[in-house]
């Protein structure tokens, strides 16, 4: 049911990596998940070419600006989760995908420049909210920033500073960061899930799995929290 849309106008922020990590984590737990691979380069479809996708995972890659909303809607009727990976430009297709979202993840690398680009994603979210608020004044679209490619060894001063800035601006941020790990890159080069990677060829696969599980766990918690928030609003 819930649709999670990964949005970041900045190319290379980690949308495809983090959406595939989340999708495979969910599917490996036996929950059905559809990935809408809306990037015209079809990175997820290419990844799945050799059969790496878990059984519970479906990939839909033939989407256009005109039909993405409908494709998401249809997928959400069938799958326990829908995950949308978009290309890195703020095109109309992004706005259409946001209109079907239950939660938006904004991946960003932990530098000031990258974080400033995330502001463009927030503006798209706000624009969507304003449209709905005309009929439902209390409506908010839940979202959170996900730091990607951060060092496992140290929290950089940049990242710590950006965390504080976001906190001051009441911008929600995942506690979990998707660390810089060779295993995340190797998923694409070997066309494998994290658990399918060869431990002798790729270093620290277990650490990446631990990190991926923490991200997926926090995502599920945030979805639960946002749902109960909505219920409260309806009850009030
Ligand atoms: N956590 C990570 N650890 C290591 N490498 C990563 C991680 N996240 C992303 N990368 C690498 O960074 C590059 C960009 O990541 P990715 O393709 O996921 O970004 P994107 O936001 O989908 O980019 P685009 O806007 O081009 O679609 C890729 O080479 C990917 O392998
Ligand atoms: Mg991508």
Tab-separated table of C-alpha atoms and ligand atoms in Angstrom:
chain	number	residue	atom	x	y	z
A	1	UNK	CA	0.000	0.000	0.000
A	2	UNK	CA	2.298	2.886	1.019
A	3	UNK	CA	4.100	4.607	-1.842
A	4	UNK	CA	7.573	5.905	-1.115
A	5	UNK	CA	8.993	8.317	-3.679
A	6	UNK	CA	12.700	9.134	-3.798
A	7	UNK	CA	13.195	12.748	-4.870
A	8	UNK	CA	16.349	14.751	-5.291
A	9	UNK	CA	16.878	17.232	-8.070
A	10	UNK	CA	20.623	16.710	-7.657
A	11	UNK	CA	21.992	13.954	-9.871
A	12	UNK	CA	23.998	11.278	-8.095
A	13	UNK	CA	22.466	11.948	-4.657
A	14	UNK	CA	21.844	8.240	-4.131
A	15	UNK	CA	18.187	7.873	-5.184
A	16	UNK	CA	18.610	4.695	-7.205
A	17	UNK	CA	20.958	3.078	-4.697
A	18	UNK	CA	18.818	3.831	-1.658
A	19	UNK	CA	15.554	2.926	-3.396
A	20	UNK	CA	16.942	-0.426	-4.523
A	21	UNK	CA	18.391	-1.078	-1.066
A	22	UNK	CA	14.994	-0.389	0.497
A	23	UNK	CA	13.090	-2.435	-2.092
A	24	UNK	CA	15.310	-5.490	-1.709
A	25	UNK	CA	15.211	-5.284	2.085
A	26	UNK	CA	11.409	-5.243	2.022
A	27	UNK	CA	11.153	-8.030	-0.580
A	28	UNK	CA	13.598	-10.236	1.300
A	29	UNK	CA	11.282	-10.001	4.292
A	30	UNK	CA	8.569	-11.489	2.061
A	31	UNK	CA	6.505	-8.336	1.547
A	32	UNK	CA	5.467	-7.569	-2.008
A	33	UNK	CA	7.106	-4.484	-3.441
A	34	UNK	CA	6.816	-2.789	-6.822
A	35	UNK	CA	9.640	-0.546	-7.952
A	36	UNK	CA	8.605	2.100	-10.448
A	37	UNK	CA	11.833	2.601	-12.365
A	38	UNK	CA	10.977	6.013	-13.799
A	39	UNK	CA	14.509	6.991	-14.789
A	40	UNK	CA	14.704	6.767	-18.612
A	41	UNK	CA	18.038	4.970	-18.211
A	42	UNK	CA	16.180	2.181	-16.336
A	43	UNK	CA	18.883	1.409	-13.764
A	44	UNK	CA	16.661	-0.949	-11.735
A	45	UNK	CA	15.445	-2.887	-14.772
A	46	UNK	CA	19.084	-3.286	-15.895
A	47	UNK	CA	20.068	-4.392	-12.393
A	48	UNK	CA	17.405	-7.125	-12.489
A	49	UNK	CA	18.389	-8.436	-15.951
A	50	UNK	CA	20.261	-11.458	-14.633
A	51	UNK	CA	17.491	-12.468	-12.254
A	52	UNK	CA	18.698	-10.923	-8.998
A	53	UNK	CA	15.328	-9.504	-7.999
A	54	UNK	CA	13.731	-11.350	-5.066
A	55	UNK	CA	10.459	-13.110	-5.861
A	56	UNK	CA	8.358	-10.557	-3.996
A	57	UNK	CA	9.732	-7.707	-6.110
A	58	UNK	CA	8.143	-6.408	-9.334
A	59	UNK	CA	9.748	-3.780	-11.549
A	60	UNK	CA	7.705	-1.428	-13.721
A	61	UNK	CA	9.890	0.565	-16.076
A	62	UNK	CA	7.682	1.616	-18.974
A	63	UNK	CA	6.375	4.818	-17.433
A	64	UNK	CA	5.921	8.276	-18.907
A	65	UNK	CA	5.055	11.704	-17.557
A	66	UNK	CA	1.444	11.071	-18.610
A	67	UNK	CA	0.921	7.689	-16.988
A	68	UNK	CA	3.219	7.598	-13.940
A	69	UNK	CA	0.471	8.618	-11.492
A	70	UNK	CA	-1.839	5.903	-12.807
A	71	UNK	CA	0.935	3.278	-12.789
A	72	UNK	CA	1.736	4.110	-9.161
A	73	UNK	CA	-1.943	3.978	-8.241
A	74	UNK	CA	-2.353	0.565	-9.898
A	75	UNK	CA	0.814	-0.815	-8.250
A	76	UNK	CA	-0.313	0.404	-4.832
A	77	UNK	CA	-3.508	-1.640	-5.150
A	78	UNK	CA	-1.499	-4.842	-5.656
A	79	UNK	CA	1.736	-4.434	-3.672
A	80	UNK	CA	2.376	-3.995	0.036
A	81	UNK	CA	4.906	-1.275	-0.864
A	82	UNK	CA	5.555	0.868	-3.932
A	83	UNK	CA	8.944	2.515	-4.352
A	84	UNK	CA	9.541	5.140	-7.025
A	85	UNK	CA	12.989	5.962	-8.396
A	86	UNK	CA	13.109	9.133	-10.484
A	87	UNK	CA	15.741	10.752	-12.617
A	88	UNK	CA	17.716	13.619	-11.170
A	89	UNK	CA	15.904	16.541	-12.749
A	90	UNK	CA	12.995	18.512	-11.384
A	91	UNK	CA	10.698	17.578	-14.254
A	92	UNK	CA	6.917	17.361	-14.349
A	93	UNK	CA	7.180	13.605	-13.833
A	94	UNK	CA	8.533	14.265	-10.332
A	95	UNK	CA	5.504	16.370	-9.442
A	96	UNK	CA	3.180	13.642	-10.744
A	97	UNK	CA	4.975	11.012	-8.658
A	98	UNK	CA	4.821	13.217	-5.551
A	99	UNK	CA	1.062	13.551	-6.034
A	100	UNK	CA	0.774	9.767	-5.437
A	101	UNK	CA	3.289	9.595	-2.564
A	102	UNK	CA	2.576	8.604	1.025
A	103	UNK	CA	6.136	9.448	1.953
A	104	UNK	CA	8.978	11.242	0.180
A	105	UNK	CA	12.612	10.375	0.848
A	106	UNK	CA	15.089	13.097	-0.080
A	107	UNK	CA	18.543	11.545	-0.364
A	108	UNK	CA	21.470	13.924	-0.102
A	109	UNK	CA	25.185	13.598	0.316
A	110	UNK	CA	26.463	15.238	3.469
A	111	UNK	CA	27.923	18.424	2.011
A	112	UNK	CA	26.536	21.949	2.186
A	113	UNK	CA	26.202	22.225	-1.585
A	114	UNK	CA	24.264	18.990	-1.828
A	115	UNK	CA	22.011	19.939	1.074
A	116	UNK	CA	21.142	23.252	-0.581
A	117	UNK	CA	19.963	21.327	-3.638
A	118	UNK	CA	17.630	19.357	-1.380
A	119	UNK	CA	15.727	22.634	-0.908
A	120	UNK	CA	14.373	22.210	-4.433
A	121	UNK	CA	12.806	18.908	-3.396
A	122	UNK	CA	11.178	20.547	-0.353
A	123	UNK	CA	9.662	23.213	-2.601
A	124	UNK	CA	8.061	20.531	-4.785
A	125	UNK	CA	6.631	18.870	-1.664
A	126	UNK	CA	5.252	22.192	-0.373
A	127	UNK	CA	3.717	22.997	-3.772
A	128	UNK	CA	1.907	19.649	-3.719
A	129	UNK	CA	0.751	20.236	-0.114
A	130	UNK	CA	-0.645	23.670	-0.957
A	131	UNK	CA	-2.740	22.148	-3.737
A	132	UNK	CA	-4.313	19.599	-1.375
A	133	UNK	CA	-4.645	22.065	1.512
A	134	UNK	CA	-7.233	23.996	-0.484
A	135	UNK	CA	-9.618	21.131	0.277
A	136	UNK	CA	-7.930	19.619	3.366
A	137	UNK	CA	-6.290	22.403	5.364
A	138	UNK	CA	-4.513	19.957	7.747
A	139	UNK	CA	-2.881	17.902	5.004
A	140	UNK	CA	0.872	17.330	5.167
A	141	UNK	CA	2.942	14.996	3.028
A	142	UNK	CA	5.418	13.191	5.294
A	143	UNK	CA	9.007	13.307	4.133
A	144	UNK	CA	12.543	13.001	5.480
A	145	UNK	CA	16.075	13.653	4.336
A	146	UNK	CA	18.376	10.650	4.046
A	147	UNK	CA	22.105	11.268	4.231
A	148	UNK	CA	23.918	9.043	1.753
A	149	UNK	CA	27.511	8.042	1.156
A	150	UNK	CA	28.577	9.190	4.609
A	151	UNK	CA	31.764	7.916	6.186
A	152	UNK	CA	31.452	4.956	8.524
A	153	UNK	CA	34.461	6.108	10.491
A	154	UNK	CA	33.567	9.669	11.457
A	155	UNK	CA	30.657	12.039	11.313
A	156	UNK	CA	32.011	14.875	9.189
A	157	UNK	CA	31.651	18.430	10.453
A	158	UNK	CA	29.707	19.246	7.311
A	159	UNK	CA	27.110	16.550	7.984
A	160	UNK	CA	26.804	17.502	11.664
A	161	UNK	CA	26.321	21.155	10.711
A	162	UNK	CA	23.698	20.328	8.075
A	163	UNK	CA	21.865	18.113	10.582
A	164	UNK	CA	21.665	21.086	12.978
A	165	UNK	CA	20.473	23.419	10.197
A	166	UNK	CA	17.753	20.988	9.167
A	167	UNK	CA	16.716	20.486	12.814
A	168	UNK	CA	16.397	24.251	13.295
A	169	UNK	CA	14.238	24.458	10.174
A	170	UNK	CA	12.092	21.526	11.409
A	171	UNK	CA	13.117	19.418	8.440
A	172	UNK	CA	12.909	15.722	9.376
A	173	UNK	CA	16.064	13.674	8.845
A	174	UNK	CA	16.558	9.905	9.048
A	175	UNK	CA	18.687	8.937	12.063
A	176	UNK	CA	20.154	6.209	9.866
A	177	UNK	CA	22.636	7.304	7.209
A	178	UNK	CA	23.326	5.180	4.163
A	179	UNK	CA	27.076	4.870	4.529
A	180	UNK	CA	29.631	4.858	1.758
A	181	UNK	CA	30.151	1.127	1.233
A	182	UNK	CA	31.692	-0.812	-1.617
A	183	UNK	CA	28.825	-3.287	-1.292
A	184	UNK	CA	26.279	-0.669	-2.401
A	185	UNK	CA	28.223	-0.066	-5.603
A	186	UNK	CA	28.815	-3.802	-6.046
A	187	UNK	CA	25.038	-4.447	-6.080
A	188	UNK	CA	25.016	-2.726	-9.465
A	189	UNK	CA	28.305	-3.992	-10.867
A	190	UNK	CA	27.505	-7.627	-9.983
A	191	UNK	CA	23.713	-7.188	-10.436
A	192	UNK	CA	23.026	-8.753	-7.065
A	193	UNK	CA	21.144	-8.043	-3.876
A	194	UNK	CA	23.380	-7.267	-0.902
A	195	UNK	CA	22.841	-10.770	0.466
A	196	UNK	CA	23.690	-12.289	-2.926
A	197	UNK	CA	27.120	-10.611	-3.071
A	198	UNK	CA	30.220	-12.750	-2.795
A	199	UNK	CA	31.869	-12.179	0.584
A	200	UNK	CA	35.282	-12.982	-0.862
A	201	UNK	CA	34.981	-10.435	-3.667
A	202	UNK	CA	33.256	-7.582	-1.815
A	203	UNK	CA	34.339	-6.248	1.559
A	204	UNK	CA	32.074	-5.675	4.547
A	205	UNK	CA	28.880	-7.021	2.982
A	206	UNK	CA	27.455	-7.817	6.446
A	207	UNK	CA	28.031	-4.239	7.602
A	208	UNK	CA	26.165	-2.964	4.543
A	209	UNK	CA	23.289	-5.378	5.240
A	210	UNK	CA	23.146	-4.154	8.848
A	211	UNK	CA	23.051	-0.555	7.602
A	212	UNK	CA	20.397	-1.385	4.968
A	213	UNK	CA	18.233	-3.148	7.573
A	214	UNK	CA	18.471	-0.134	9.891
A	215	UNK	CA	17.362	2.140	7.051
A	216	UNK	CA	14.434	-0.128	6.111
A	217	UNK	CA	13.439	-0.469	9.791
A	218	UNK	CA	13.421	3.288	10.302
A	219	UNK	CA	11.449	3.752	7.068
A	220	UNK	CA	8.740	1.363	8.294
A	221	UNK	CA	8.639	3.144	11.663
A	222	UNK	CA	8.270	6.542	9.995
A	223	UNK	CA	5.455	5.218	7.815
A	224	UNK	CA	3.675	3.865	10.900
A	225	UNK	CA	4.123	7.146	12.742
A	226	UNK	CA	2.825	9.171	9.779
A	227	UNK	CA	-0.204	6.897	9.472
A	228	UNK	CA	-1.156	7.273	13.128
A	229	UNK	CA	-0.660	11.032	12.792
A	230	UNK	CA	-3.180	11.019	9.913
A	231	UNK	CA	-5.612	8.930	11.970
A	232	UNK	CA	-5.348	11.405	14.819
A	233	UNK	CA	-6.162	14.262	12.456
A	234	UNK	CA	-9.184	12.420	11.114
A	235	UNK	CA	-10.408	11.703	14.670
A	236	UNK	CA	-10.011	15.323	15.778
B	1	LIG	N1	25.889	4.414	-0.051
B	1	LIG	C1	26.687	4.359	-1.118
B	1	LIG	N2	27.915	3.777	-1.050
B	1	LIG	C2	28.721	3.746	-2.110
B	1	LIG	N3	28.416	4.272	-3.304
B	1	LIG	C3	27.217	4.862	-3.453
B	1	LIG	C4	26.281	4.944	-2.372
B	1	LIG	N4	25.185	5.582	-2.815
B	1	LIG	C5	25.402	5.885	-4.104
B	1	LIG	N5	26.624	5.459	-4.498
B	1	LIG	C6	27.240	5.648	-5.823
B	1	LIG	O1	27.073	7.015	-6.202
B	1	LIG	C7	26.691	7.130	-7.557
B	1	LIG	C8	25.336	7.826	-7.645
B	1	LIG	O2	24.381	7.045	-6.939
B	1	LIG	P1	22.906	6.799	-7.520
B	1	LIG	O3	22.983	6.358	-8.921
B	1	LIG	O4	22.215	5.946	-6.544
B	1	LIG	O5	22.352	8.281	-7.444
B	1	LIG	P2	21.032	8.863	-8.131
B	1	LIG	O6	20.558	9.935	-7.224
B	1	LIG	O7	20.109	7.784	-8.465
B	1	LIG	O8	21.631	9.486	-9.467
B	1	LIG	P3	20.802	10.009	-10.757
B	1	LIG	O9	20.295	11.363	-10.374
B	1	LIG	O10	21.843	10.074	-11.823
B	1	LIG	O11	19.708	9.031	-11.011
B	1	LIG	C9	26.693	5.707	-8.118
B	1	LIG	O12	27.937	5.484	-8.713
B	1	LIG	C10	26.526	4.830	-6.882
B	1	LIG	O13	27.143	3.580	-7.056
B	2	LIG	MG1	19.185	7.298	-10.271
